[in-house]
Tab-separated table of C-alpha atoms in Angstrom:
chain	number	residue	atom	x	y	z
B	848	MET	CA	5.396	-32.481	2.565
B	849	LEU	CA	4.581	-36.183	1.999
B	850	VAL	CA	5.011	-36.937	5.722
B	851	ALA	CA	2.464	-39.130	7.516
B	852	GLN	CA	0.549	-37.426	10.336
B	853	PRO	CA	2.021	-39.514	13.213
B	854	ALA	CA	5.552	-38.986	11.902
B	855	LEU	CA	4.958	-35.254	11.499
B	856	GLY	CA	3.669	-35.019	15.065
B	857	LEU	CA	6.747	-36.837	16.328
B	858	GLN	CA	9.046	-34.516	14.401
B	859	ILE	CA	7.332	-31.446	15.863
B	860	ARG	CA	7.669	-32.815	19.412
B	861	GLN	CA	11.365	-33.515	18.802
B	862	LEU	CA	11.754	-29.947	17.521
B	863	GLU	CA	9.996	-28.599	20.632
B	864	GLU	CA	12.399	-30.577	22.835
B	865	GLU	CA	15.376	-29.287	20.879
B	866	LEU	CA	14.224	-25.646	21.076
B	867	GLY	CA	12.975	-25.906	24.652
B	868	VAL	CA	9.629	-24.205	23.904
B	869	PRO	CA	6.170	-25.475	22.891
B	870	LEU	CA	5.301	-24.731	19.264
B	871	LEU	CA	1.694	-25.931	19.253
B	872	ILE	CA	-1.256	-25.756	21.617
B	873	ARG	CA	-2.985	-29.136	21.429
B	874	HIS	CA	-6.699	-29.400	22.203
B	875	SER	CA	-9.745	-31.488	21.289
B	876	ARG	CA	-10.449	-29.412	18.165
B	877	GLY	CA	-6.938	-29.827	16.793
B	878	VAL	CA	-3.883	-27.605	17.229
B	879	SER	CA	-3.015	-23.914	17.045
B	880	PRO	CA	0.441	-22.306	17.057
B	881	THR	CA	1.973	-20.705	20.111
B	882	GLU	CA	3.697	-17.344	19.710
B	883	ALA	CA	6.989	-19.201	19.268
B	884	GLY	CA	5.364	-21.568	16.773
B	885	GLN	CA	3.992	-18.682	14.723
B	886	ARG	CA	7.392	-16.991	14.695
B	887	LEU	CA	9.017	-20.224	13.517
B	888	TYR	CA	6.379	-20.594	10.787
B	889	VAL	CA	6.919	-17.047	9.513
B	890	ARG	CA	10.696	-17.449	9.512
B	891	ALA	CA	10.423	-20.817	7.726
B	892	LEU	CA	8.385	-19.167	4.973
B	893	GLU	CA	11.062	-16.487	4.671
B	894	ILE	CA	13.781	-19.143	4.362
B	895	LEU	CA	11.858	-21.077	1.704
B	896	GLU	CA	11.220	-17.859	-0.215
B	897	LEU	CA	14.884	-16.911	0.059
B	898	VAL	CA	15.924	-20.329	-1.282
B	899	GLU	CA	13.557	-19.935	-4.235
B	900	ARG	CA	14.686	-16.360	-4.860
B	901	THR	CA	18.355	-17.430	-4.736
B	902	ARG	CA	17.698	-20.237	-7.214
B	903	SER	CA	15.963	-17.771	-9.524
B	904	GLU	CA	18.731	-15.156	-9.190
B	905	VAL	CA	21.467	-17.643	-10.007
B	906	ALA	CA	19.538	-18.928	-13.012
B	907	LEU	CA	18.883	-15.392	-14.251
B	908	SER	CA	22.501	-14.306	-13.892
B	909	GLY	CA	23.670	-17.372	-15.747
B	910	ARG	CA	21.330	-16.675	-18.664
B	911	GLY	CA	21.837	-12.896	-18.600
B	912	GLU	CA	18.085	-12.270	-18.182
B	913	ARG	CA	16.418	-9.249	-16.554
B	914	GLU	CA	15.023	-9.487	-13.040
B	915	THR	CA	11.277	-8.810	-12.769
B	916	ILE	CA	9.974	-6.633	-9.910
B	917	VAL	CA	6.225	-6.181	-9.507
B	918	LEU	CA	5.391	-2.742	-8.092
B	919	GLY	CA	1.927	-2.043	-6.718
B	920	LEU	CA	0.505	1.491	-7.012
B	921	THR	CA	-2.857	3.065	-6.273
B	922	ASN	CA	-4.870	4.867	-8.942
B	923	GLY	CA	-3.610	8.299	-7.936
B	924	THR	CA	0.085	7.437	-7.833
B	925	THR	CA	-0.223	5.609	-11.136
B	926	ALA	CA	-1.894	8.637	-12.719
B	927	LEU	CA	0.839	11.036	-11.637
B	928	ILE	CA	4.061	9.013	-11.783
B	929	GLY	CA	3.327	5.548	-13.205
B	930	THR	CA	4.114	6.290	-16.844
B	931	GLN	CA	7.306	8.153	-15.958
B	932	LEU	CA	8.465	5.329	-13.685
B	933	ILE	CA	8.090	2.770	-16.468
B	934	ARG	CA	9.974	4.944	-18.939
B	935	ASP	CA	12.739	5.961	-16.552
B	936	ALA	CA	13.262	2.402	-15.275
B	937	ASP	CA	14.354	1.238	-18.724
B	938	ALA	CA	17.220	3.712	-18.748
B	939	ALA	CA	18.119	3.762	-15.031
B	940	LEU	CA	17.694	0.033	-14.314
B	941	PRO	CA	18.481	-1.907	-17.491
B	942	ASN	CA	18.699	-5.233	-15.638
B	943	ILE	CA	15.209	-4.900	-14.120
B	944	GLN	CA	11.902	-5.578	-15.837
B	945	LEU	CA	9.446	-3.334	-13.980
B	946	SER	CA	5.840	-4.535	-13.901
B	947	LEU	CA	3.107	-2.230	-12.495
B	948	VAL	CA	-0.079	-3.328	-10.756
B	949	GLU	CA	-2.776	-0.709	-10.051
B	950	GLU	CA	-5.243	-1.461	-7.231
B	951	MET	CA	-6.785	-0.051	-4.064
B	952	SER	CA	-4.397	0.056	-1.094
B	953	SER	CA	-6.180	-2.765	0.759
B	954	VAL	CA	-5.955	-4.983	-2.334
B	955	LEU	CA	-2.246	-4.217	-2.725
B	956	VAL	CA	-1.540	-5.229	0.887
B	957	ASP	CA	-3.394	-8.525	0.345
B	958	ALA	CA	-1.412	-9.066	-2.879
B	959	LEU	CA	1.851	-8.532	-0.964
B	960	ASP	CA	0.749	-11.201	1.511
B	961	ARG	CA	0.087	-13.636	-1.333
B	962	GLY	CA	3.370	-12.888	-3.081
B	963	GLU	CA	1.658	-11.406	-6.146
B	964	VAL	CA	3.251	-7.978	-5.600
B	965	ASP	CA	6.855	-7.448	-4.506
B	966	ILE	CA	6.830	-3.824	-3.312
B	967	ALA	CA	3.956	-1.345	-3.051
B	968	LEU	CA	3.164	2.287	-2.379
B	969	ALA	CA	-0.026	1.946	-0.353
B	970	TYR	CA	-2.012	4.221	1.941
B	971	ASP	CA	-2.599	3.503	5.635
B	972	ALA	CA	-1.092	0.019	5.316
B	973	PRO	CA	-1.854	-1.894	8.532
B	974	GLU	CA	0.884	-3.159	10.809
B	975	LYS	CA	0.934	-6.923	10.470
B	976	PRO	CA	3.428	-9.802	10.639
B	977	GLY	CA	5.442	-10.283	7.485
B	978	LEU	CA	5.160	-6.672	6.287
B	979	LEU	CA	7.804	-3.946	6.406
B	980	ARG	CA	6.225	-0.448	6.363
B	981	ILE	CA	7.966	2.881	5.860
B	982	PRO	CA	5.791	6.031	6.222
B	983	LEU	CA	6.645	8.541	3.493
B	984	ILE	CA	4.104	11.369	3.389
B	985	GLU	CA	0.866	12.570	4.936
B	986	GLU	CA	-1.585	13.615	2.232
B	987	GLU	CA	-4.790	15.615	2.442
B	988	VAL	CA	-7.783	14.381	0.483
B	989	VAL	CA	-10.156	16.944	-1.044
B	990	PHE	CA	-13.849	17.596	-1.507
B	991	VAL	CA	-14.723	17.033	-5.168
B	992	HIS	CA	-17.808	18.290	-7.037
B	993	ALA	CA	-18.936	19.081	-10.570
B	994	ALA	CA	-17.368	22.258	-11.927
B	995	THR	CA	-19.619	25.303	-12.321
B	996	ASP	CA	-19.212	28.996	-13.127
B	997	LYS	CA	-19.760	29.816	-9.442
B	998	ASP	CA	-17.169	27.536	-7.825
B	999	ASP	CA	-16.128	28.562	-4.319
B	1000	PRO	CA	-12.343	28.148	-3.886
B	1001	ARG	CA	-12.483	28.523	-0.103
B	1002	PRO	CA	-12.003	25.485	2.169
B	1003	ILE	CA	-15.150	23.655	3.247
B	1004	ALA	CA	-15.882	22.453	6.782
B	1005	PHE	CA	-15.946	18.692	7.257
B	1006	SER	CA	-19.391	18.936	8.853
B	1007	SER	CA	-20.672	20.568	5.647
B	1008	VAL	CA	-19.229	17.700	3.612
B	1009	LEU	CA	-21.080	15.227	5.828
B	1010	ALA	CA	-24.345	17.099	5.310
B	1011	MET	CA	-24.595	15.839	1.718
B	1012	PRO	CA	-24.773	12.304	0.301
B	1013	LEU	CA	-21.419	11.229	-1.113
B	1014	VAL	CA	-20.312	8.755	-3.746
B	1015	LEU	CA	-17.543	6.636	-2.223
B	1016	PRO	CA	-15.830	3.268	-2.748
B	1017	ASN	CA	-16.663	0.234	-0.613
B	1018	GLU	CA	-16.120	0.147	3.131
B	1019	ARG	CA	-12.591	-1.307	2.848
B	1020	ASP	CA	-11.382	1.806	1.019
B	1021	VAL	CA	-8.766	3.776	2.985
B	1022	ILE	CA	-10.461	7.154	2.494
B	1023	ARG	CA	-13.896	5.865	3.428
B	1024	VAL	CA	-12.487	4.278	6.592
B	1025	ARG	CA	-10.838	7.585	7.527
B	1026	LEU	CA	-14.000	9.600	6.800
B	1027	GLN	CA	-16.081	7.226	8.882
B	1028	ALA	CA	-13.663	7.523	11.816
B	1029	LEU	CA	-13.751	11.339	11.685
B	1030	ALA	CA	-17.544	11.341	11.365
B	1031	ASN	CA	-17.782	9.112	14.435
B	1032	GLN	CA	-15.604	11.553	16.390
B	1033	LEU	CA	-18.056	14.339	15.533
B	1034	ALA	CA	-21.065	12.093	16.242
B	1035	LEU	CA	-22.317	12.754	12.708
B	1036	PRO	CA	-23.437	10.215	10.078
B	1037	LEU	CA	-21.501	9.533	6.895
B	1038	ARG	CA	-24.149	9.599	4.191
B	1039	ILE	CA	-23.515	7.328	1.202
B	1040	GLY	CA	-25.426	8.300	-1.923
B	1041	TYR	CA	-23.693	5.792	-4.192
B	1042	GLU	CA	-21.118	3.086	-3.533
B	1043	VAL	CA	-18.758	2.740	-6.492
B	1044	SER	CA	-15.309	1.124	-6.406
B	1045	SER	CA	-14.394	2.128	-9.966
B	1046	ILE	CA	-12.448	5.397	-9.870
B	1047	GLY	CA	-13.428	6.171	-13.443
B	1048	MET	CA	-17.146	5.708	-12.798
B	1049	LEU	CA	-16.904	7.626	-9.536
B	1050	LYS	CA	-15.410	10.630	-11.318
B	1051	ARG	CA	-18.046	10.485	-14.053
B	1052	LEU	CA	-20.876	10.406	-11.503
B	1053	VAL	CA	-19.477	13.459	-9.735
B	1054	ALA	CA	-18.770	15.301	-12.998
B	1055	ASP	CA	-22.366	14.658	-14.121
B	1056	GLY	CA	-23.634	16.286	-10.929
B	1057	ALA	CA	-25.123	13.108	-9.498
B	1058	SER	CA	-23.248	13.525	-6.207
B	1059	ALA	CA	-20.093	14.880	-4.598
B	1060	SER	CA	-17.168	12.949	-3.163
B	1061	VAL	CA	-13.973	13.072	-1.123
B	1062	MET	CA	-11.022	11.857	-3.172
B	1063	PRO	CA	-7.270	12.132	-3.640
B	1064	TYR	CA	-6.293	15.136	-5.719
B	1065	ALA	CA	-4.054	12.895	-7.820
B	1066	SER	CA	-7.017	10.756	-8.891
B	1067	VAL	CA	-9.061	13.699	-10.194
B	1068	LEU	CA	-6.342	15.977	-11.580
B	1069	ASP	CA	-7.167	15.029	-15.184
B	1070	TYR	CA	-10.858	15.988	-14.730
B	1071	VAL	CA	-9.902	19.190	-12.921
B	1072	GLU	CA	-7.581	20.231	-15.747
B	1073	ALA	CA	-10.355	19.420	-18.255
B	1074	GLY	CA	-12.759	21.718	-16.383
B	1075	ARG	CA	-15.156	18.922	-15.411
B	1076	LEU	CA	-14.442	18.794	-11.654
B	1077	SER	CA	-13.526	21.281	-8.938
B	1078	CYS	CA	-11.775	20.635	-5.627
B	1079	ARG	CA	-11.873	22.299	-2.223
B	1080	ARG	CA	-9.654	21.635	0.770
B	1081	ILE	CA	-11.447	20.297	3.846
B	1082	VAL	CA	-10.988	21.772	7.334
B	1083	ASP	CA	-12.179	21.244	10.916
B	1084	PRO	CA	-10.876	18.534	10.758
B	1085	THR	CA	-8.817	17.804	7.643
B	1086	PRO	CA	-8.997	14.182	6.449
B	1087	LYS	CA	-5.510	12.837	5.806
B	1088	ARG	CA	-3.927	9.541	4.926
B	1089	THR	CA	-0.354	8.225	5.102
B	1090	LEU	CA	1.523	6.832	2.115
B	1091	TYR	CA	3.750	3.875	2.964
B	1092	LEU	CA	6.425	1.972	1.133
B	1093	VAL	CA	5.463	-1.635	1.898
B	1094	ARG	CA	7.412	-4.818	1.331
B	1095	SER	CA	6.880	-8.429	2.351
B	1096	THR	CA	9.637	-9.618	4.703
B	1097	ARG	CA	8.911	-13.199	3.637
B	1098	ARG	CA	10.355	-12.533	0.209
B	1099	GLY	CA	14.093	-12.661	-0.345
B	1100	ARG	CA	15.999	-9.607	-1.535
B	1101	PHE	CA	16.301	-8.820	-5.195
B	1102	VAL	CA	19.715	-8.572	-6.815
B	1103	GLN	CA	19.251	-4.839	-7.447
B	1104	GLU	CA	16.813	-4.046	-4.664
B	1105	ASP	CA	18.837	-1.133	-3.260
B	1106	GLU	CA	19.057	0.485	-6.681
B	1107	PHE	CA	15.350	-0.065	-7.297
B	1108	VAL	CA	14.038	1.421	-4.047
B	1109	ASP	CA	16.322	4.450	-4.388
B	1110	PHE	CA	15.026	4.866	-7.942
B	1111	LEU	CA	11.464	4.608	-6.593
B	1112	GLN	CA	12.264	7.326	-4.066
B	1113	SER	CA	12.881	9.779	-6.911
B	1114	GLY	CA	9.382	8.999	-8.170
B	1115	VAL	CA	7.897	9.700	-4.734
B	1116	HIS	CA	9.691	13.062	-4.652
B	1117	ARG	CA	8.103	13.864	-8.019
B	1118	PHE	CA	4.700	12.867	-6.615
B	1119	ILE	CA	5.208	15.199	-3.640
B	1120	ARG	CA	6.076	18.137	-5.894
B	1121	ILE	CA	2.859	17.677	-7.873
B	1122	LEU	CA	0.714	17.503	-4.721
B	1123	GLY	CA	2.234	20.721	-3.374
B	1124	ASP	CA	0.627	21.929	-0.133
B	1125	LEU	CA	-1.581	18.834	0.063
B	1126	ALA	CA	1.415	16.701	1.071
B	1127	VAL	CA	3.579	16.828	4.194
B	1128	THR	CA	6.907	15.073	3.755
B	1129	LEU	CA	7.924	12.779	6.616
B	1130	PRO	CA	11.567	12.693	7.852
B	1131	VAL	CA	12.376	9.345	6.217
B	1132	MET	CA	12.282	11.002	2.800
B	1133	ASP	CA	15.622	12.682	3.604
B	1134	THR	CA	17.410	9.299	3.756
B	1135	PRO	CA	17.922	6.875	0.856
B	1136	PHE	CA	15.236	4.187	0.985
B	1137	SER	CA	17.890	1.478	0.689
B	1138	LYS	CA	19.506	2.576	3.971
B	1139	VAL	CA	16.154	2.862	5.755
B	1140	MET	CA	15.080	-0.617	4.646
B	1141	ALA	CA	18.438	-2.114	5.621
B	1142	ARG	CA	18.152	-0.614	9.116
B	1143	LEU	CA	14.548	-1.754	9.618
B	1144	THR	CA	15.293	-5.236	8.332
B	1145	SER	CA	18.241	-5.492	10.713
B	1146	ASP	CA	16.080	-4.322	13.628
B	1147	SER	CA	13.384	-6.906	12.848
B	1148	ASP	CA	15.968	-9.705	12.909
B	1149	THR	CA	17.169	-8.825	16.411
């Protein structure tokens, strides 16, 4: 900001007097924001982002260029609807350049925070300042093992799943977190045979018979159709996760944001149809995403 420390401190005190509330807690180790100070900081970031977005929008419209939107998807959603989204976006949204990023849900949420991703479909996204979350579906995950001639199609008890060592991603992974929580409720250990964060390697390990796993059906559908993996539903209890539409509230609106999120909603409906009984649609899916986001954004401003 190119403002000397004493002058900056004076400006903050003047702002506190003007607003009538303290913005900083001052102590021997430095300063930390009050609740009001943190709210002001978050809103200031939103304003700066909006100014930058407005500058970019005006420049783009003047040059007739396409607006770029970076969409974050997990491996499973990419596998089932990513290619179709890219193709359909060209025809349905000619003024938008859609860019896809594929990562784990926790990585996508961090990328939203850093401004590297604009909108994401992420599982079990945490509630945190600066993020708008819309729950879309509840999805069962399945027990996955190497295919054999004697596959049992019946559901498997969760306790039986826990009785064998599993190959799972690292401890930040949404499914592993959910499995650990359910195992704790049953006072049973979650046995990790291998820890692998690469979905491709994880599937190959399971297909080779090295271990079993619990995974999203969408992530293993290609191996199932190729006859390399088999899936069983899990019961007593059934591990589930929630898919959210997530957006940073610190980023200004896109010119065609309403059109884009409603277009994205059609992709989510396609995803639900492929999952079949493994997905439970939440009520928000009956309303256009653009209207839901407008209402939630309005509520957060009041």
